[in-house]
Tab-separated table of C-alpha atoms and ligand atoms in Angstrom:
chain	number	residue	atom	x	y	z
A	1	UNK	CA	-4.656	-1.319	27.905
A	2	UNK	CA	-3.857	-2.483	24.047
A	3	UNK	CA	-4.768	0.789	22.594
A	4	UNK	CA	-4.097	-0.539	18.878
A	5	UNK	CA	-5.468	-3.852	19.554
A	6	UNK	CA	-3.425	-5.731	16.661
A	7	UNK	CA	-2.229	-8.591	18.851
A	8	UNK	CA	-2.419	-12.053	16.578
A	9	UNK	CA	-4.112	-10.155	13.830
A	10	UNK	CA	-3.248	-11.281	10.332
A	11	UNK	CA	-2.341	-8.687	7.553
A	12	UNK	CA	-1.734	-9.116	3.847
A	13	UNK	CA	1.033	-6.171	2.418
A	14	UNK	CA	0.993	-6.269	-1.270
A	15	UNK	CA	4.516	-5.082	-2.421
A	16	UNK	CA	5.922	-5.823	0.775
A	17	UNK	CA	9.504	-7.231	-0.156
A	18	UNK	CA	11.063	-3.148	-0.086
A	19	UNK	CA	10.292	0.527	0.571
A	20	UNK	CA	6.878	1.470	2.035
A	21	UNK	CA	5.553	-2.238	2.007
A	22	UNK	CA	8.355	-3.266	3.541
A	23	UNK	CA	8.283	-0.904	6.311
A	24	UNK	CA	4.625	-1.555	6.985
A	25	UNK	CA	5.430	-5.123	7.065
A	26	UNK	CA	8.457	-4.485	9.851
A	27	UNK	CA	5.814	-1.809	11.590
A	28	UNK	CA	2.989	-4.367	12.097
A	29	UNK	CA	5.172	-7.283	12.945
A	30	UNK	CA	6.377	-5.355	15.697
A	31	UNK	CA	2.797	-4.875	17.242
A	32	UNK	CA	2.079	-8.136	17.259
A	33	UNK	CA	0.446	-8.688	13.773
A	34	UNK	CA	1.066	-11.724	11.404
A	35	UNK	CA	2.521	-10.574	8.524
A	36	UNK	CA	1.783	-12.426	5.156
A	37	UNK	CA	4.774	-10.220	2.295
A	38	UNK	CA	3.066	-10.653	-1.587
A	39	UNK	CA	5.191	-9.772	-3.976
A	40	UNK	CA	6.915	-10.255	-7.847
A	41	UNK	CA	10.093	-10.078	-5.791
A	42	UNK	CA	10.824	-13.332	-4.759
A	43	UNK	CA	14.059	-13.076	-2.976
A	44	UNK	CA	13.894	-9.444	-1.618
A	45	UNK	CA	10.373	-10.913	-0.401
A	46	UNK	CA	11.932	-13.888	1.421
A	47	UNK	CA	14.475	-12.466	2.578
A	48	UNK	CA	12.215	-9.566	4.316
A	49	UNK	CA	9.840	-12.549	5.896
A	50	UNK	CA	13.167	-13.842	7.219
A	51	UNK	CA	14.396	-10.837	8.834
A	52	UNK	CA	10.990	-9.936	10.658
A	53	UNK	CA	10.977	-14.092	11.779
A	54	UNK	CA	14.460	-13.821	13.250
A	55	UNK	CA	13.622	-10.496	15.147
A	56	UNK	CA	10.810	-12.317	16.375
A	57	UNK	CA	8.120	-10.918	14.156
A	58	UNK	CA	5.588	-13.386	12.503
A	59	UNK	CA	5.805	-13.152	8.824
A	60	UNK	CA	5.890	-15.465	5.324
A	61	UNK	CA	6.359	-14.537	1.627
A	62	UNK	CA	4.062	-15.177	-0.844
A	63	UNK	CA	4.777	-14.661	-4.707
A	64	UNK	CA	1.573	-13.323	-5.467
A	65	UNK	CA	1.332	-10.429	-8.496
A	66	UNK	CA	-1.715	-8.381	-7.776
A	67	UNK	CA	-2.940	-8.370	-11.487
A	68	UNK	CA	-3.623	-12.222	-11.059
A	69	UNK	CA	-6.303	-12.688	-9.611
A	70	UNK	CA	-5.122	-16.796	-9.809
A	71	UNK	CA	-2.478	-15.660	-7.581
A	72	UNK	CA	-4.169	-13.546	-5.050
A	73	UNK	CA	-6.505	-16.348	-4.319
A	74	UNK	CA	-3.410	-18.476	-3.667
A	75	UNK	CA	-2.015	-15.702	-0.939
A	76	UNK	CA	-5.165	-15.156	0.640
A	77	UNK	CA	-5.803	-18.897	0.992
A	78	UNK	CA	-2.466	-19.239	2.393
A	79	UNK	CA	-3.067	-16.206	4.687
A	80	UNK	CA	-6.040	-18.290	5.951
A	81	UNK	CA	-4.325	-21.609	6.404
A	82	UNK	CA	-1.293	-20.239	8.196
A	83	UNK	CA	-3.030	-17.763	10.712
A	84	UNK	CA	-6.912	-18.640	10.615
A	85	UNK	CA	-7.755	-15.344	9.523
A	86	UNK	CA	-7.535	-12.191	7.204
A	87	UNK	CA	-7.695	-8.786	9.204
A	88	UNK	CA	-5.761	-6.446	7.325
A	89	UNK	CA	-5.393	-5.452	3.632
A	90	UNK	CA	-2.486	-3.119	2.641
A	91	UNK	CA	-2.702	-2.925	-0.913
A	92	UNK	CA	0.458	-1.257	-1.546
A	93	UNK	CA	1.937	-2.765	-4.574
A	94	UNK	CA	2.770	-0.070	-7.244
A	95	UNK	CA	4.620	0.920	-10.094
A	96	UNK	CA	5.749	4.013	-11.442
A	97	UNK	CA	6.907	4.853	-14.904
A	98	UNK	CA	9.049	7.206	-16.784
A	99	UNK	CA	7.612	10.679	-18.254
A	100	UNK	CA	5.691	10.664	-21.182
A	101	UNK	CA	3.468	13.534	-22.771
A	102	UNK	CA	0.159	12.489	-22.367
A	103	UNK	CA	-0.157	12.477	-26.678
A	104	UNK	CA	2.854	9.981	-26.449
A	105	UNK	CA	1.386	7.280	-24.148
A	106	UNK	CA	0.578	4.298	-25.382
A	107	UNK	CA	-2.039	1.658	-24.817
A	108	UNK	CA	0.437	-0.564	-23.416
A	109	UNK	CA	1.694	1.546	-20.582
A	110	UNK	CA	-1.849	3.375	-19.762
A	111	UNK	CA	-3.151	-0.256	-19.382
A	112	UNK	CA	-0.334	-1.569	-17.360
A	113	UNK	CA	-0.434	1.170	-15.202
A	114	UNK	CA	-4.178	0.690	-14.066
A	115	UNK	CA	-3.629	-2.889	-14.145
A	116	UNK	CA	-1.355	-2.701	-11.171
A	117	UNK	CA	-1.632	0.845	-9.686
A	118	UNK	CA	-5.633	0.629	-9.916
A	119	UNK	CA	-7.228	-2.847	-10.772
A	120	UNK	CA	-4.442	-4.521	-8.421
A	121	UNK	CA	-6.427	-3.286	-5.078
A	122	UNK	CA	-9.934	-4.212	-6.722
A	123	UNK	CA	-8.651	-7.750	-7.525
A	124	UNK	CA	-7.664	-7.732	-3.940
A	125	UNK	CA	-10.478	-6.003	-2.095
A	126	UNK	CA	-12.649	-8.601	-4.367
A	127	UNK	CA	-10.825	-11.836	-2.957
A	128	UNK	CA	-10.407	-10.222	1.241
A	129	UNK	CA	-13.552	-8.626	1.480
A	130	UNK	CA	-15.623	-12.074	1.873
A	131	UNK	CA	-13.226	-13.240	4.370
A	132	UNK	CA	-13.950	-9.789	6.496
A	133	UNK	CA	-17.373	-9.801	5.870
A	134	UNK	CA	-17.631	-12.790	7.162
A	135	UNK	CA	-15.524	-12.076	10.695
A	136	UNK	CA	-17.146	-8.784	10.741
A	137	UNK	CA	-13.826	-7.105	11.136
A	138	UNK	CA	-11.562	-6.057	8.628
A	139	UNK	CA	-9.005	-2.859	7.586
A	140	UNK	CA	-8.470	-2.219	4.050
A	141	UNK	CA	-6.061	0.785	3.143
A	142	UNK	CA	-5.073	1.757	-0.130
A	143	UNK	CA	-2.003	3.226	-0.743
A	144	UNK	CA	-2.132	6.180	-3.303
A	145	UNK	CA	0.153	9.320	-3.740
A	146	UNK	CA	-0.248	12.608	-3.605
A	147	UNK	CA	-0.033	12.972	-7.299
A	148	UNK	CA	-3.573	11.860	-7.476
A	149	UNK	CA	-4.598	14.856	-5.731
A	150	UNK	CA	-2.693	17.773	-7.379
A	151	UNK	CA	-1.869	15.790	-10.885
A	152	UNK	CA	2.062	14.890	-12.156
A	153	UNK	CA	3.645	16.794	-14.886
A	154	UNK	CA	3.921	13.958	-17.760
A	155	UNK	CA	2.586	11.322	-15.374
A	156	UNK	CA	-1.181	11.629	-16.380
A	157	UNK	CA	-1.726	7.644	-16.225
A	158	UNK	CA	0.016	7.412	-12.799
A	159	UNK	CA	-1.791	9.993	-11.463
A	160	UNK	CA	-5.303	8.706	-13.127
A	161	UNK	CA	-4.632	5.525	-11.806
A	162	UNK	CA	-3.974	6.986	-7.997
A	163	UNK	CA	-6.885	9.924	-8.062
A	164	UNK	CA	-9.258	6.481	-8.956
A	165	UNK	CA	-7.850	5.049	-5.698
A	166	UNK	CA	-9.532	7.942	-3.973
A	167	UNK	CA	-12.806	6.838	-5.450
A	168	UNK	CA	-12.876	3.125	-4.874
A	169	UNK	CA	-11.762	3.867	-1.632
A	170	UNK	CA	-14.338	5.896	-0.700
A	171	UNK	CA	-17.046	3.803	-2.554
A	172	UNK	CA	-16.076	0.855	-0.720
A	173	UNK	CA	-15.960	2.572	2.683
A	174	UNK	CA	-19.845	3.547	2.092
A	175	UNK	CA	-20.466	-0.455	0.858
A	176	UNK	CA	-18.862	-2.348	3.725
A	177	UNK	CA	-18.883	0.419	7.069
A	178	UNK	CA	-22.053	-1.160	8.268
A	179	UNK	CA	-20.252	-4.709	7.913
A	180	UNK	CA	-17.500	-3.678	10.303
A	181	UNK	CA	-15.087	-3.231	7.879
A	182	UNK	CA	-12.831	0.015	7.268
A	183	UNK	CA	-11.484	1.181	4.078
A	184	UNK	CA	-8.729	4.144	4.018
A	185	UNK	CA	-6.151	5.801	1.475
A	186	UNK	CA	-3.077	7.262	1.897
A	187	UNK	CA	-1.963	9.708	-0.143
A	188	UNK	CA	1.665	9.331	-0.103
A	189	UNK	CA	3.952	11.964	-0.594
A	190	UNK	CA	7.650	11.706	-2.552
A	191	UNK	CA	9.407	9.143	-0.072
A	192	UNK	CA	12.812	7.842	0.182
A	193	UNK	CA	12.648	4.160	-1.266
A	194	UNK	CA	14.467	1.768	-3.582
A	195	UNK	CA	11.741	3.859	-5.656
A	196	UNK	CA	13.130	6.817	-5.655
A	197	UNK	CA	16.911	6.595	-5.953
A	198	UNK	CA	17.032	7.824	-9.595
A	199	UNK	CA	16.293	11.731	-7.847
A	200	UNK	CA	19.453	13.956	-8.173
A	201	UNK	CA	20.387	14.646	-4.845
A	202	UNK	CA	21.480	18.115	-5.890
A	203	UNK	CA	18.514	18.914	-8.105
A	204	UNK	CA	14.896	16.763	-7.297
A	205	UNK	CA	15.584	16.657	-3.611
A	206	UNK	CA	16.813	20.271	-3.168
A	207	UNK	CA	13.359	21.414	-5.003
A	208	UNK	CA	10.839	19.435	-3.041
A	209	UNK	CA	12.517	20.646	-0.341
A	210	UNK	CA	11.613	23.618	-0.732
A	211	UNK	CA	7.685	22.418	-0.785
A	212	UNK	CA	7.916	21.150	2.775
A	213	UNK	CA	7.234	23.443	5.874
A	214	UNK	CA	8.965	19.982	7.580
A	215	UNK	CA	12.349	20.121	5.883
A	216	UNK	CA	12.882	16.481	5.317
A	217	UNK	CA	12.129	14.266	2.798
A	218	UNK	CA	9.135	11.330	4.042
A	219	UNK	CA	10.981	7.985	5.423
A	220	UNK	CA	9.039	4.457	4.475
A	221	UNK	CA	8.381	4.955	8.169
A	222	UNK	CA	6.468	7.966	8.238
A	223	UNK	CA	3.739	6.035	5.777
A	224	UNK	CA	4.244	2.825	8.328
A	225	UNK	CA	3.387	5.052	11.203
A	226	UNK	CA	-0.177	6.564	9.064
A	227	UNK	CA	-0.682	2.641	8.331
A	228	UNK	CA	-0.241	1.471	11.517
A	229	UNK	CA	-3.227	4.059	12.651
A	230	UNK	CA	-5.522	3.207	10.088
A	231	UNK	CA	-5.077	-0.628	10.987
A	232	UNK	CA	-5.610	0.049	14.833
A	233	UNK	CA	-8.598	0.791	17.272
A	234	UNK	CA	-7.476	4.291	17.253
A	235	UNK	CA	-9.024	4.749	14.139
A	236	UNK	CA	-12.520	2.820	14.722
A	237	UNK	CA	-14.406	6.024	13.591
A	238	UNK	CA	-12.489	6.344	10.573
A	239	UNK	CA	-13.312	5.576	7.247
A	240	UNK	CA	-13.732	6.277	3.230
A	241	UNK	CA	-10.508	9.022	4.122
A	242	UNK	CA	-7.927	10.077	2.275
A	243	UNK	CA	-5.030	10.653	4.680
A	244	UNK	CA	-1.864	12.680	3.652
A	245	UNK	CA	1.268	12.933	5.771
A	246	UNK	CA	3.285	14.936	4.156
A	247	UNK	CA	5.363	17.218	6.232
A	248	UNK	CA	2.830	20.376	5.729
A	249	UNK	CA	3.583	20.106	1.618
A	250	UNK	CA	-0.425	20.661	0.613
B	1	LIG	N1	8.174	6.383	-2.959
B	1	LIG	C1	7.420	7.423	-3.295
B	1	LIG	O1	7.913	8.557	-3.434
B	1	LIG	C2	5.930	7.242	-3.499
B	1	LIG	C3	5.142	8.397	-3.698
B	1	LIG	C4	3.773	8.251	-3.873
B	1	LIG	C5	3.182	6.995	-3.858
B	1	LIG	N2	3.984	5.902	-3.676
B	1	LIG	C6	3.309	4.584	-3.707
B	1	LIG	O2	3.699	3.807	-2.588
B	1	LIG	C7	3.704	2.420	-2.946
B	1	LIG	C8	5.049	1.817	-2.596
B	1	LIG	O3	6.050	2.558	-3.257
B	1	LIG	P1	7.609	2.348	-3.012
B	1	LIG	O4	8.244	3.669	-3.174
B	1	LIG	O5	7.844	1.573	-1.762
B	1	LIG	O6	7.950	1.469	-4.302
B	1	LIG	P2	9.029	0.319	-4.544
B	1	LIG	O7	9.177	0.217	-6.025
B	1	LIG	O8	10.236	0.512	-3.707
B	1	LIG	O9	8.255	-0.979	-4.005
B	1	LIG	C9	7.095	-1.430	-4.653
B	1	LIG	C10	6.985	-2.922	-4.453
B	1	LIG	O10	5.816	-3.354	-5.175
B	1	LIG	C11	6.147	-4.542	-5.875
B	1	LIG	N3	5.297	-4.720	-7.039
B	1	LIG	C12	5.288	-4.006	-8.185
B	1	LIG	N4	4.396	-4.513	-9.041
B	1	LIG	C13	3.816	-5.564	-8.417
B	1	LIG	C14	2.812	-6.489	-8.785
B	1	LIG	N5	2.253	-6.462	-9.992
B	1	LIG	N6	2.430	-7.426	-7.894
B	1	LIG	C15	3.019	-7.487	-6.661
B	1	LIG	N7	3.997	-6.652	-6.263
B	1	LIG	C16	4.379	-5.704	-7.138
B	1	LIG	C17	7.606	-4.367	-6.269
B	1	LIG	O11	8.217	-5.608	-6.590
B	1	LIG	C18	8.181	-3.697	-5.026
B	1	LIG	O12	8.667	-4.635	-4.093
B	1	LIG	C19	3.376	2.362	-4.440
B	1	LIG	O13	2.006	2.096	-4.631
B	1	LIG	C20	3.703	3.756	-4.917
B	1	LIG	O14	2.991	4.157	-6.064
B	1	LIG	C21	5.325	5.983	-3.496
C-alpha cells in the first residue's frame, strides 16, 4: 500500500534553493512528488533542481520572490504547465534579521519583515488556493518558528510576523477543510542551516543545548520529515495545527 500517497503529486517550496526548503524539496522528490524550487536565489536554486533531476527526482527552479505577487503567478502557472497540477504549498521562504530593541526598529525593517515572513504565504495561499479548490485536494503548510510561540529577545517583528502565521493558518484551515484542502504550521525550532552559521559554536549552540531533553541541535531534515507528514495521507485528519518538533525543548 502507498501509505503517503504523493506519487506524481506536484509541490511548490518557496525558499527552496538551501536549508529547510531545500531539504523538503530533496524529501518530497524522493517520494515521488514533482518538485517546482521558488526562490531569489537563482543559482543555489538551479543548481538544487539539478541535483534532485540527476538523482532521479523531478524538480525545476523558478525565480519567483514571494512578495510579488507578479511573480508568484508566473511559478504557479509554470507549476501548472509543467505537471498539470498544484498539490502542495510549502511556503517556506523567510528571512531573519539582526537584533534590534523594539524602540529602535524602524518602519523599513518591521515592513520588510511581514512582507516576506507574513504577507509572502498570503500572496501565495491567494494565487494556489483556486487551483486546489478547484481539484478538491490540496496541502498548504506554513513554515513558522518557535519564536512565534514563546517571543525572541530583540526579535519582536520576527516573532510578530511568525505568531501571525499561527493565525492565518488556522483561519484558513476553518475556510477551506470542507473543500478538501489542508492547511498546517510548523513551528520550527533553531536548526542547522546556511541560516544559522553566524551561532558561536562554543557559546549559542552550547546554551540551546541545554534547552533540549534530545541533545542535538534540529537537522533541515527533521522539519523535512514533519513536512513530509503534513503533505501525506497520514495526516488526512489533520488540520489548522501548529506542529513543533523540537527535540522535547517546549
Ligand atoms: N534555521 C532556523 O533555525 C529556523 C528557526 C525557525 C524558523 N525558521 C524558518 O524556516 C524557514 C527556512 O529557514 P532556513 O533556516 O532554511 O533559512 P535560509 O536563509 O537558509 O533559507 C531561506 C531561503 O528563503 C529564500 N528567500 C528569502 N527571501 C525570499 C523571498 N522574498 N522570496 C523567495 N525566497 C526567499 C532565501 O533565498 C533562502 O534560499 C524560514 O521561514 C525561517 O524563518 C528557521
Amino acid at each position: 500500500m502507498d501509505y503517503l500517497n504523493l506519487t506524481g503529486k506536484t509541490a511548490v517550496v518557496t525558499g527552496g534553493a538551501q536549508g529547510i526548503g531545500l531539504a523538503v524539496a530533496e524529501e518530497l522528490a524522493a517520494f515521488g512528488v514533482h518538485v517546482v524550487i521558488c526562490d531569489i536565489k537563482e543559482r543555489e536554486g538551479k543548481d538544487a533542481a539539478e541535483k534532485i533531476t540527476a538523482l532521479g527526482g523531478s524538480a525545476i527552479f523558478c525565480r519567483c520572490d514571494v512578495t510579488s505577487p507578479a511573480e508568484i503567478k508566473q511559478a504557479t502557472d509554470t507549476a501548472i504547465k509543467e505537471f498539470g497540477r498544484l498539490d502542495i504549498l510549502i511556503n517556506n521562504a523567510g528571512i531573519g534579521s539582526d537584533c534590534h530593541a523594539t524602540d529602535e526598529l524602524t518602519d523599513a525593517e518591521w515592513n520588510r519583515m511581514m512582507d516576506v515572513d507574513l504577507k509572502g504565504p498570503f500572496n501565495f495561499c491567494r494565487e494556489a488556493v483556486p487551483h486546489m479548490r478547484r481539484q478538491k485536494y490540496g496541502k498548504i503548510v506554513n513554515i513558522s518558528s518557535g519564536g512565534g510561540i514563546g517571543g525572541m529577545l530583540f526579535l519582536a517583528h520576527y516573532s510578530a510576523a511568525k505568531a501571525g502565521l499561527f493565525g492565518f493558518t488556522k483561519s484558513l484551515a476553518k475556510e477551506l477543510a470542507p473543500l478538501g484542502i489542508n492547511v498546517n504550521c510548523i513551528a520550527v525550532p533553531t536548526t542547522l542551516t546556511p541560516a544559522t552559521t553566524f551561532y558561536d559554536y562554543d557559546s549559542d549552540w552550547q546554551e540551546e543545548l541545554k534547552l533540549i531533553p534530545m541533545g542535538r541541535i534540529a537537522q533541515p531534515k527533521d522539519i523535512a520529515d514533519m513536512v513530509l507528514y503534513l503533505v501525506s495521507d497520514a495526516s488526512a485528519y489533520v488540520t489548522g495545527q501548529v506542529l513543533s518538533p523540537n527535540g522535547g525543548k517546549r
